[in-house]
CSV table of C-alpha atoms in Angstrom, one decimal:
chain,number,residue,atom,x,y,z
A,1,MET,CA,88.9,70.1,128.1
A,2,ASP,CA,91.6,71.5,130.5
A,3,ILE,CA,90.9,75.2,131.0
A,4,SER,CA,93.7,76.2,133.5
A,5,GLN,CA,96.0,79.0,134.3
A,6,THR,CA,98.8,76.9,133.0
A,7,LEU,CA,97.1,76.8,129.6
A,8,PHE,CA,96.9,80.6,129.3
A,9,GLU,CA,100.4,81.2,130.6
A,10,TRP,CA,101.6,79.1,127.7
A,11,VAL,CA,99.3,80.9,125.3
A,12,ARG,CA,100.6,84.3,126.4
A,13,ALA,CA,104.2,83.1,126.2
A,14,ASN,CA,103.7,81.9,122.6
A,15,ALA,CA,101.2,84.6,121.5
A,16,ASN,CA,103.5,85.9,118.7
A,17,ALA,CA,104.4,82.5,117.3
A,18,ASP,CA,103.1,81.2,114.0
A,19,PRO,CA,100.3,78.7,114.7
A,20,ALA,CA,101.3,76.6,111.7
A,21,ALA,CA,104.8,76.3,113.1
A,22,LEU,CA,103.4,75.4,116.6
A,23,TRP,CA,101.3,72.6,115.1
A,24,LEU,CA,104.4,71.1,113.5
A,25,LYS,CA,106.5,71.5,116.6
A,26,TYR,CA,104.0,70.1,119.1
A,27,ALA,CA,102.1,67.6,117.0
A,28,GLY,CA,101.6,64.4,119.1
A,29,LYS,CA,103.6,65.7,122.0
A,30,GLN,CA,102.4,65.4,125.6
A,31,GLY,CA,103.2,67.6,128.5
A,32,ARG,CA,101.8,69.5,131.4
A,33,LEU,CA,99.0,70.8,129.2
A,34,ASP,CA,97.1,69.9,126.0
A,35,PHE,CA,99.1,71.5,123.3
A,36,ASN,CA,96.3,71.2,120.8
A,37,GLU,CA,94.0,73.2,123.0
A,38,ALA,CA,96.7,75.8,123.6
A,39,ILE,CA,97.5,76.3,119.9
A,40,ILE,CA,93.8,76.6,119.1
A,41,GLN,CA,93.7,79.6,121.6
A,42,ILE,CA,96.5,81.3,119.7
A,43,GLU,CA,95.0,80.6,116.3
A,44,CYS,CA,91.6,81.9,117.3
A,45,ARG,CA,93.1,85.1,118.7
A,46,ARG,CA,94.8,85.6,115.4
A,47,LYS,CA,91.7,84.9,113.3
A,48,PHE,CA,89.1,86.6,115.5
A,49,GLY,CA,91.0,89.3,117.3
A,50,ARG,CA,89.1,92.0,115.4
A,51,LYS,CA,85.7,90.3,115.2
A,52,LEU,CA,85.7,89.7,119.0
A,53,GLY,CA,88.0,92.5,120.1
A,54,ASP,CA,85.8,93.8,122.9
A,55,THR,CA,85.2,90.3,124.4
A,56,LEU,CA,88.9,89.4,124.3
A,57,SER,CA,89.9,92.8,125.8
A,58,SER,CA,87.4,92.3,128.6
A,59,PHE,CA,88.6,88.8,129.4
A,60,ALA,CA,92.2,87.9,128.3
A,61,ASP,CA,91.7,84.3,129.1
A,62,PHE,CA,88.6,83.8,127.0
A,63,TYR,CA,88.4,80.1,125.9
A,64,PHE,CA,87.7,78.9,122.4
A,65,PRO,CA,86.8,75.2,122.2
A,66,SER,CA,87.4,75.1,118.5
A,67,VAL,CA,88.2,77.4,115.5
A,68,LEU,CA,84.8,76.5,114.0
A,69,ALA,CA,83.1,77.9,117.1
A,70,GLY,CA,84.8,81.3,116.5
A,71,GLU,CA,83.9,81.2,112.8
A,72,GLN,CA,80.3,80.6,113.5
A,73,SER,CA,79.9,83.1,116.4
A,74,SER,CA,78.4,86.5,116.2
A,75,SER,CA,80.8,89.4,116.1
A,76,ASP,CA,80.9,91.8,119.1
A,77,ILE,CA,79.3,94.5,117.0
A,78,LEU,CA,76.4,92.2,115.9
A,79,ALA,CA,76.0,90.9,119.4
A,80,ASP,CA,75.8,94.4,120.7
A,81,TYR,CA,72.9,95.0,118.3
A,82,HIS,CA,71.2,91.8,119.3
A,83,ALA,CA,71.5,92.8,123.0
A,84,SER,CA,70.0,96.3,122.2
A,85,LEU,CA,66.8,94.4,121.4
A,86,VAL,CA,66.5,93.2,125.0
A,87,PRO,CA,64.8,95.7,127.4
A,88,GLU,CA,66.5,96.0,130.7
A,89,GLY,CA,65.7,93.3,133.3
A,90,MET,CA,64.1,90.9,130.8
A,91,THR,CA,64.4,87.1,131.2
A,92,VAL,CA,65.9,85.6,128.1
A,93,VAL,CA,66.5,82.2,126.6
A,94,ASP,CA,69.0,81.7,123.7
A,95,LEU,CA,67.9,78.4,122.1
A,96,THR,CA,71.0,78.0,119.9
A,97,SER,CA,73.7,79.7,121.9
A,98,GLY,CA,76.9,78.2,120.2
A,99,LEU,CA,80.0,79.9,121.5
A,100,GLY,CA,77.7,82.3,123.5
A,101,ILE,CA,78.9,85.7,122.3
A,102,ASP,CA,75.3,86.9,122.0
A,103,VAL,CA,74.5,85.5,125.4
A,104,LEU,CA,77.4,87.3,127.0
A,105,HIS,CA,76.3,90.6,125.5
A,106,MET,CA,72.6,90.1,126.4
A,107,ALA,CA,73.6,89.2,130.0
A,108,LYS,CA,74.7,92.8,130.5
A,109,ARG,CA,71.1,93.9,130.1
A,110,ALA,CA,68.9,90.9,131.0
A,111,SER,CA,68.1,89.7,134.5
A,112,SER,CA,68.8,86.1,133.5
A,113,VAL,CA,69.8,84.3,130.3
A,114,VAL,CA,69.4,80.6,129.8
A,115,ALA,CA,71.8,79.4,127.0
A,116,VAL,CA,70.7,76.2,125.3
A,117,GLU,CA,73.4,74.3,123.3
A,118,ARG,CA,73.7,70.7,122.4
A,119,THR,CA,77.5,70.5,122.1
A,120,PRO,CA,79.0,69.8,125.6
A,121,ALA,CA,82.3,71.5,124.8
A,122,LEU,CA,80.5,74.7,123.9
A,123,VAL,CA,78.4,74.5,127.1
A,124,GLU,CA,81.5,74.1,129.3
A,125,ALA,CA,83.3,76.9,127.4
A,126,LEU,CA,80.3,79.3,128.0
A,127,ARG,CA,80.2,78.4,131.7
A,128,TYR,CA,83.9,79.2,132.1
A,129,ASN,CA,83.8,82.4,130.0
A,130,SER,CA,80.6,83.8,131.7
A,131,ARG,CA,82.3,83.4,135.0
A,132,GLY,CA,85.5,85.0,133.7
A,133,LEU,CA,83.4,88.0,132.6
A,134,ALA,CA,81.6,88.2,136.0
A,135,LEU,CA,78.3,87.1,134.4
A,136,GLY,CA,78.1,83.7,135.9
A,137,ASP,CA,75.2,84.7,138.2
A,138,VAL,CA,73.1,85.8,135.1
A,139,VAL,CA,74.0,83.1,132.6
A,140,THR,CA,72.8,79.5,132.9
A,141,PRO,CA,74.2,77.2,130.3
A,142,VAL,CA,72.1,74.1,129.5
A,143,CYS,CA,73.3,71.2,127.4
A,144,ALA,CA,70.3,70.1,125.4
A,145,ASP,CA,68.8,70.0,121.9
A,146,CYS,CA,66.6,73.1,121.6
A,147,ILE,CA,63.6,71.2,120.4
A,148,ASP,CA,63.7,69.0,123.5
A,149,TYR,CA,64.2,72.0,125.7
A,150,ILE,CA,61.2,73.8,124.2
A,151,ASP,CA,59.1,70.7,124.8
A,152,ARG,CA,60.3,70.5,128.4
A,153,CYS,CA,59.4,74.2,129.0
A,154,VAL,CA,55.9,73.7,127.5
A,155,ALA,CA,55.4,70.7,129.7
A,156,GLU,CA,56.6,72.5,132.8
A,157,GLY,CA,54.8,75.8,132.0
A,158,ARG,CA,58.1,77.7,132.0
A,159,ARG,CA,58.1,81.1,130.2
A,160,PHE,CA,60.6,83.8,129.3
A,161,ASP,CA,60.2,87.4,128.3
A,162,MET,CA,62.2,86.8,125.1
A,163,ALA,CA,63.6,84.0,123.1
A,164,PHE,CA,66.4,84.1,120.5
A,165,ILE,CA,67.1,81.4,117.9
A,166,ASP,CA,69.6,81.1,115.1
A,167,PRO,CA,68.8,78.3,112.7
A,168,ALA,CA,71.6,76.7,110.7
A,169,ARG,CA,72.2,78.7,107.6
A,170,ARG,CA,73.6,75.9,105.5
A,171,ALA,CA,72.3,72.4,104.6
A,172,ALA,CA,74.1,69.2,105.7
A,173,ASP,CA,76.0,69.2,102.4
A,174,GLY,CA,77.2,72.8,102.9
A,175,GLY,CA,74.7,74.3,100.4
A,176,ARG,CA,73.0,77.6,101.0
A,177,LEU,CA,69.4,77.7,102.2
A,178,TYR,CA,66.8,80.1,100.9
A,179,ALA,CA,63.7,79.5,103.0
A,180,LEU,CA,63.3,79.6,106.8
A,181,ALA,CA,61.4,76.3,106.8
A,182,ASP,CA,64.5,74.6,105.3
A,183,CYS,CA,66.8,75.7,108.0
A,184,SER,CA,67.4,73.6,111.1
A,185,PRO,CA,65.7,73.8,113.4
A,186,ASP,CA,62.5,74.6,111.4
A,187,VAL,CA,61.3,77.7,113.2
A,188,VAL,CA,58.2,77.9,111.1
A,189,ALA,CA,57.1,74.5,112.4
A,190,LEU,CA,58.2,75.3,115.9
A,191,LEU,CA,56.5,78.7,116.2
A,192,PRO,CA,53.3,77.4,117.9
A,193,LYS,CA,55.3,75.8,120.7
A,194,ILE,CA,57.7,78.7,121.0
A,195,SER,CA,54.8,81.0,121.4
A,196,GLN,CA,53.9,79.0,124.6
A,197,ILE,CA,57.3,79.7,126.3
A,198,CYS,CA,57.9,83.4,125.5
A,199,ASN,CA,56.3,86.8,124.8
A,200,MET,CA,58.8,87.8,122.1
A,201,LEU,CA,60.9,85.8,119.6
A,202,VAL,CA,63.9,87.1,117.8
A,203,ILE,CA,65.1,84.9,114.8
A,204,LYS,CA,68.6,85.5,113.5
A,205,ALA,CA,68.5,84.2,109.9
A,206,SER,CA,70.6,84.0,106.8
A,207,PRO,CA,70.8,87.2,104.7
A,208,MET,CA,70.1,84.9,101.7
A,209,LEU,CA,66.5,84.6,102.7
A,210,ASP,CA,63.9,86.7,100.9
A,211,ILE,CA,62.3,89.2,103.2
A,212,ALA,CA,58.7,89.0,101.8
A,213,HIS,CA,58.7,85.2,101.6
A,214,THR,CA,60.1,84.9,105.1
A,215,ALA,CA,57.4,87.2,106.6
A,216,ALA,CA,54.6,85.3,104.7
A,217,SER,CA,55.9,81.9,105.9
A,218,LEU,CA,55.4,82.7,109.6
A,219,GLN,CA,51.9,82.1,111.1
A,220,ARG,CA,52.1,85.4,112.9
A,221,THR,CA,53.1,88.6,111.1
A,222,PRO,CA,56.5,89.8,112.4
A,223,VAL,CA,56.7,93.2,114.0
A,224,SER,CA,59.9,93.9,112.2
A,225,ILE,CA,62.5,92.3,109.9
A,226,ALA,CA,65.9,94.0,109.9
A,227,ALA,CA,68.7,93.4,107.5
A,228,ALA,CA,71.8,94.0,109.6
A,229,GLY,CA,75.4,94.3,108.6
A,230,THR,CA,78.4,96.6,108.1
A,231,ALA,CA,79.2,99.1,105.4
A,232,ALA,CA,80.8,96.3,103.5
A,233,GLU,CA,78.3,93.4,103.9
A,234,CYS,CA,74.8,92.4,104.9
A,235,LYS,CA,75.3,89.8,107.6
A,236,GLU,CA,71.9,88.5,108.6
A,237,LEU,CA,68.1,89.1,108.9
A,238,VAL,CA,66.8,89.7,112.3
A,239,ILE,CA,63.1,88.9,112.6
A,240,THR,CA,61.1,89.9,115.6
A,241,VAL,CA,57.7,88.3,116.4
A,242,LEU,CA,55.4,89.4,119.3
A,243,PHE,CA,53.0,86.8,120.6
A,244,GLU,CA,51.0,89.2,122.9
A,245,GLY,CA,48.2,91.3,121.5
A,246,ASP,CA,47.1,91.6,117.9
A,247,ALA,CA,49.6,91.0,115.2
A,248,PRO,CA,50.6,94.1,113.3
A,249,GLN,CA,49.0,94.7,109.9
A,250,ASN,CA,52.4,95.7,108.3
A,251,THR,CA,55.9,94.5,109.1
A,252,MET,CA,58.4,97.3,109.7
A,253,ILE,CA,61.4,96.6,107.4
A,254,GLU,CA,64.7,98.0,108.7
A,255,ALA,CA,68.2,98.4,107.3
A,256,VAL,CA,70.7,98.5,110.1
A,257,THR,CA,74.3,99.3,109.3
A,258,LEU,CA,76.7,98.9,112.2
A,259,GLY,CA,80.0,100.6,112.6
A,260,ALA,CA,82.6,101.9,115.0
A,261,GLY,CA,80.6,105.1,115.4
A,262,GLU,CA,76.9,105.7,115.3
A,263,SER,CA,74.7,103.1,113.6
A,264,SER,CA,72.6,103.9,110.5
A,265,VAL,CA,69.0,102.8,110.5
A,266,PHE,CA,66.5,103.2,107.6
A,267,SER,CA,63.0,102.0,108.2
A,268,PHE,CA,59.9,101.6,106.0
A,269,THR,CA,57.1,99.2,105.2
A,270,ALA,CA,56.4,97.4,102.0
A,271,MET,CA,53.2,99.5,101.6
A,272,GLN,CA,55.3,102.7,101.8
A,273,GLU,CA,57.7,101.4,99.1
A,274,ASN,CA,54.8,100.4,96.8
A,275,GLU,CA,52.9,103.6,97.3
A,276,ALA,CA,56.0,105.9,96.9
A,277,ALA,CA,56.1,108.1,93.7
A,278,ARG,CA,58.0,107.0,90.7
A,279,VAL,CA,61.7,108.1,90.9
A,280,GLU,CA,62.4,111.3,89.0
A,281,THR,CA,64.9,111.0,86.2
A,282,ALA,CA,65.4,114.6,85.2
A,283,PRO,CA,67.6,116.5,85.0
A,284,ALA,CA,70.0,113.8,83.8
A,285,ILE,CA,73.2,113.0,85.7
A,286,LYS,CA,76.3,115.1,84.9
A,287,PRO,CA,79.9,115.6,86.1
A,288,GLY,CA,79.9,117.0,89.6
A,289,ASP,CA,76.8,115.1,90.7
A,290,PHE,CA,77.0,112.1,93.1
A,291,ILE,CA,76.0,108.5,92.7
A,292,CYS,CA,74.3,107.5,96.0
A,293,GLU,CA,75.2,103.9,96.8
A,294,PRO,CA,73.1,102.4,99.6
A,295,PHE,CA,74.8,100.2,102.2
A,296,PRO,CA,74.4,96.5,101.6
A,297,ALA,CA,71.7,96.1,104.3
A,298,VAL,CA,69.6,98.8,102.6
A,299,MET,CA,70.0,97.1,99.2
A,300,LYS,CA,68.9,93.8,100.8
A,301,THR,CA,65.6,95.4,102.0
A,302,GLY,CA,64.7,96.4,98.5
A,303,ALA,CA,64.2,100.1,99.5
A,304,PHE,CA,64.3,102.2,96.3
A,305,ARG,CA,61.3,104.5,95.7
A,306,VAL,CA,60.9,105.2,99.4
A,307,LEU,CA,64.6,105.9,99.7
A,308,ALA,CA,64.5,108.3,96.7
A,309,ALA,CA,61.5,110.0,98.1
A,310,THR,CA,63.0,110.4,101.6
A,311,PHE,CA,66.2,112.0,100.4
A,312,GLY,CA,65.1,113.7,97.2
A,313,LEU,CA,67.2,111.5,94.9
A,314,ARG,CA,66.9,111.0,91.2
A,315,GLY,CA,67.3,107.8,89.1
A,316,PHE,CA,67.6,106.3,85.7
A,317,GLN,CA,65.5,103.7,83.9
A,318,ASP,CA,63.0,101.9,86.2
A,319,ASN,CA,65.0,98.7,86.2
A,320,THR,CA,68.3,100.5,86.9
A,321,ARG,CA,68.2,100.6,90.6
A,322,VAL,CA,70.8,103.3,91.0
A,323,LEU,CA,70.2,106.7,92.6
A,324,PHE,CA,72.0,110.1,92.3
A,325,SER,CA,71.9,113.6,93.6
A,326,SER,CA,73.4,117.0,92.8
A,327,GLU,CA,74.8,117.1,96.3
A,328,ARG,CA,75.8,115.0,99.3
A,329,ILE,CA,72.8,114.5,101.6
A,330,ALA,CA,73.1,114.3,105.3
A,331,GLY,CA,71.7,111.1,106.8
A,332,PHE,CA,71.7,109.0,103.6
A,333,PRO,CA,72.4,105.4,104.6
A,334,GLY,CA,75.2,104.7,102.1
A,335,MET,CA,78.3,106.0,100.3
A,336,PHE,CA,78.7,108.9,97.8
A,337,TRP,CA,80.7,108.7,94.6
A,338,LYS,CA,81.5,111.9,92.8
A,339,VAL,CA,80.8,111.8,89.1
A,340,GLU,CA,83.9,112.6,87.0
A,341,GLU,CA,82.7,111.7,83.5
A,342,VAL,CA,79.5,110.4,81.9
A,343,LEU,CA,80.4,108.4,78.8
A,344,PRO,CA,78.3,106.7,76.1
A,345,PHE,CA,78.9,103.0,75.6
A,346,ALA,CA,80.3,103.4,72.2
A,347,SER,CA,83.2,101.8,70.3
A,348,SER,CA,85.2,105.1,70.1
A,349,VAL,CA,85.0,105.4,73.9
A,350,ILE,CA,85.7,101.7,74.6
A,351,LYS,CA,88.9,101.9,72.5
A,352,ARG,CA,90.5,104.8,74.4
A,353,PHE,CA,89.1,104.0,77.9
A,354,LYS,CA,92.0,101.8,79.0
A,355,SER,CA,94.6,104.5,78.2
A,356,LYS,CA,92.9,106.8,80.8
A,357,TYR,CA,91.7,104.3,83.3
A,358,PRO,CA,93.9,101.2,83.1
A,359,ALA,CA,92.7,100.0,86.5
A,360,ILE,CA,89.2,100.7,88.0
A,361,SER,CA,86.5,99.0,90.0
A,362,ILE,CA,83.4,98.2,87.9
A,363,VAL,CA,79.7,97.9,88.8
A,364,THR,CA,77.1,97.0,86.3
A,365,ARG,CA,73.3,97.5,86.8
A,366,ASN,CA,70.7,96.8,84.2
A,367,PHE,CA,73.5,96.9,81.6
A,368,GLY,CA,73.0,93.6,79.7
A,369,MET,CA,76.6,92.7,80.6
A,370,GLY,CA,78.3,91.6,83.8
A,371,ALA,CA,81.2,93.4,85.4
A,372,ASP,CA,83.7,90.7,84.3
A,373,ALA,CA,82.6,90.8,80.7
A,374,LEU,CA,82.7,94.6,80.7
A,375,ARG,CA,86.2,94.6,82.3
A,376,SER,CA,87.4,92.3,79.5
A,377,ARG,CA,85.8,94.4,76.8
A,378,LEU,CA,87.5,97.6,78.1
A,379,GLY,CA,90.8,95.8,78.7
A,380,VAL,CA,91.2,97.2,82.3
A,381,LYS,CA,92.2,95.6,85.5
A,382,GLU,CA,90.0,95.4,88.6
A,383,ALA,CA,91.3,97.8,91.2
A,384,PRO,CA,89.1,98.4,94.3
A,385,GLY,CA,89.8,101.8,95.6
A,386,ASP,CA,89.1,105.4,94.9
A,387,LEU,CA,87.8,105.0,91.3
A,388,ARG,CA,84.6,103.2,90.3
A,389,LEU,CA,82.9,102.8,87.0
A,390,PHE,CA,79.1,102.5,87.1
A,391,ALA,CA,77.8,101.0,83.8
A,392,LEU,CA,74.0,101.2,83.5
A,393,THR,CA,71.0,102.0,81.3
A,394,ASP,CA,69.7,105.6,81.5
A,395,ALA,CA,66.2,106.9,81.4
A,396,SER,CA,66.2,107.0,77.6
A,397,GLY,CA,67.2,103.4,77.3
A,398,LYS,CA,70.8,104.1,76.3
A,399,ARG,CA,73.8,102.3,78.0
A,400,ILE,CA,76.2,104.7,79.6
A,401,MET,CA,79.3,104.5,81.7
A,402,ILE,CA,79.8,106.8,84.7
A,403,VAL,CA,83.3,107.3,86.0
A,404,THR,CA,83.3,108.2,89.7
A,405,SER,CA,85.7,108.9,92.6
A,406,LYS,CA,85.2,108.2,96.2
A,407,THR,CA,84.4,111.2,98.4
């Protein structure tokens, strides 16, 4: 690893070049710098310029040890959210720091952050980047396996105010994991030891995990489990466990949608969802109404009855988890689609649908047919954009198709 001014002078001079062309031109060549390292810097800036825009604008000579490190890192917007969980002046340990984007954001609020990472190249990169961002006095990188580091802290009696951990979200063969105990490291098994080194633990986990199962798998009831993401995608589950005092009786479930502007947060408990009244179905949906599509993080939490009760929304058949309203409602955590037509799923409609809507985005819910199959049946092309067809089962058990436009 040769992180030098010469390296970044070459990167800036070739910033607009095609990385693929640079790989061909400089493959195997030797010179005053490591061309492989230099081309990786250009490639990462191309790939992650939006994801890590704030970090790169704050430190132009930010160093990426590999493309994979950038792919696996938190985005700036998620790292900001993680940092918001850290009260000012806390001592923090990130047990799986990786490239260290979370560490660098938390260091702006914490009094100290120990960053544990077992890959030497990532440790050295974080040491260099933290100094470049004037955070070197706050961040202490440690090259170690987090399990060994936890054992060392237990033996030495060392404690932190907060600990963060992000278990691997895929198995060794690349397959997805669906239980926290199957991830590496196994946080469920480590929890008793982790409780000896911190007052609060934040687990950043795969969005594929089931929320109820994850909460039940931990020996101590989490204070909160947040599904966090953007308006387009749920990115992760963020689980907060407090080790001081009595464990809460109910876990707060949060849907956190992050954006360039103000974030959207919808909170409830499983008890509130279970005790909420059945969703009203009358009056039935009609042109001029609005389909209310929750953000992906909200859908991940399973909020439905409590969401309808909070915002006064109506629905369809119980298993058709789609909500609608006669008007746009301020504060709703999602998007609105204006209803243009409500059509029966009948042969006469199917035959003429293509002539009016040759290209349209399709969503099916409790319809007995997937979107691809319906698209083939209608003979239309998929066209993400301002038109969307919601195909679903209504309160009377009939299948209907609702043509909507983005508002």
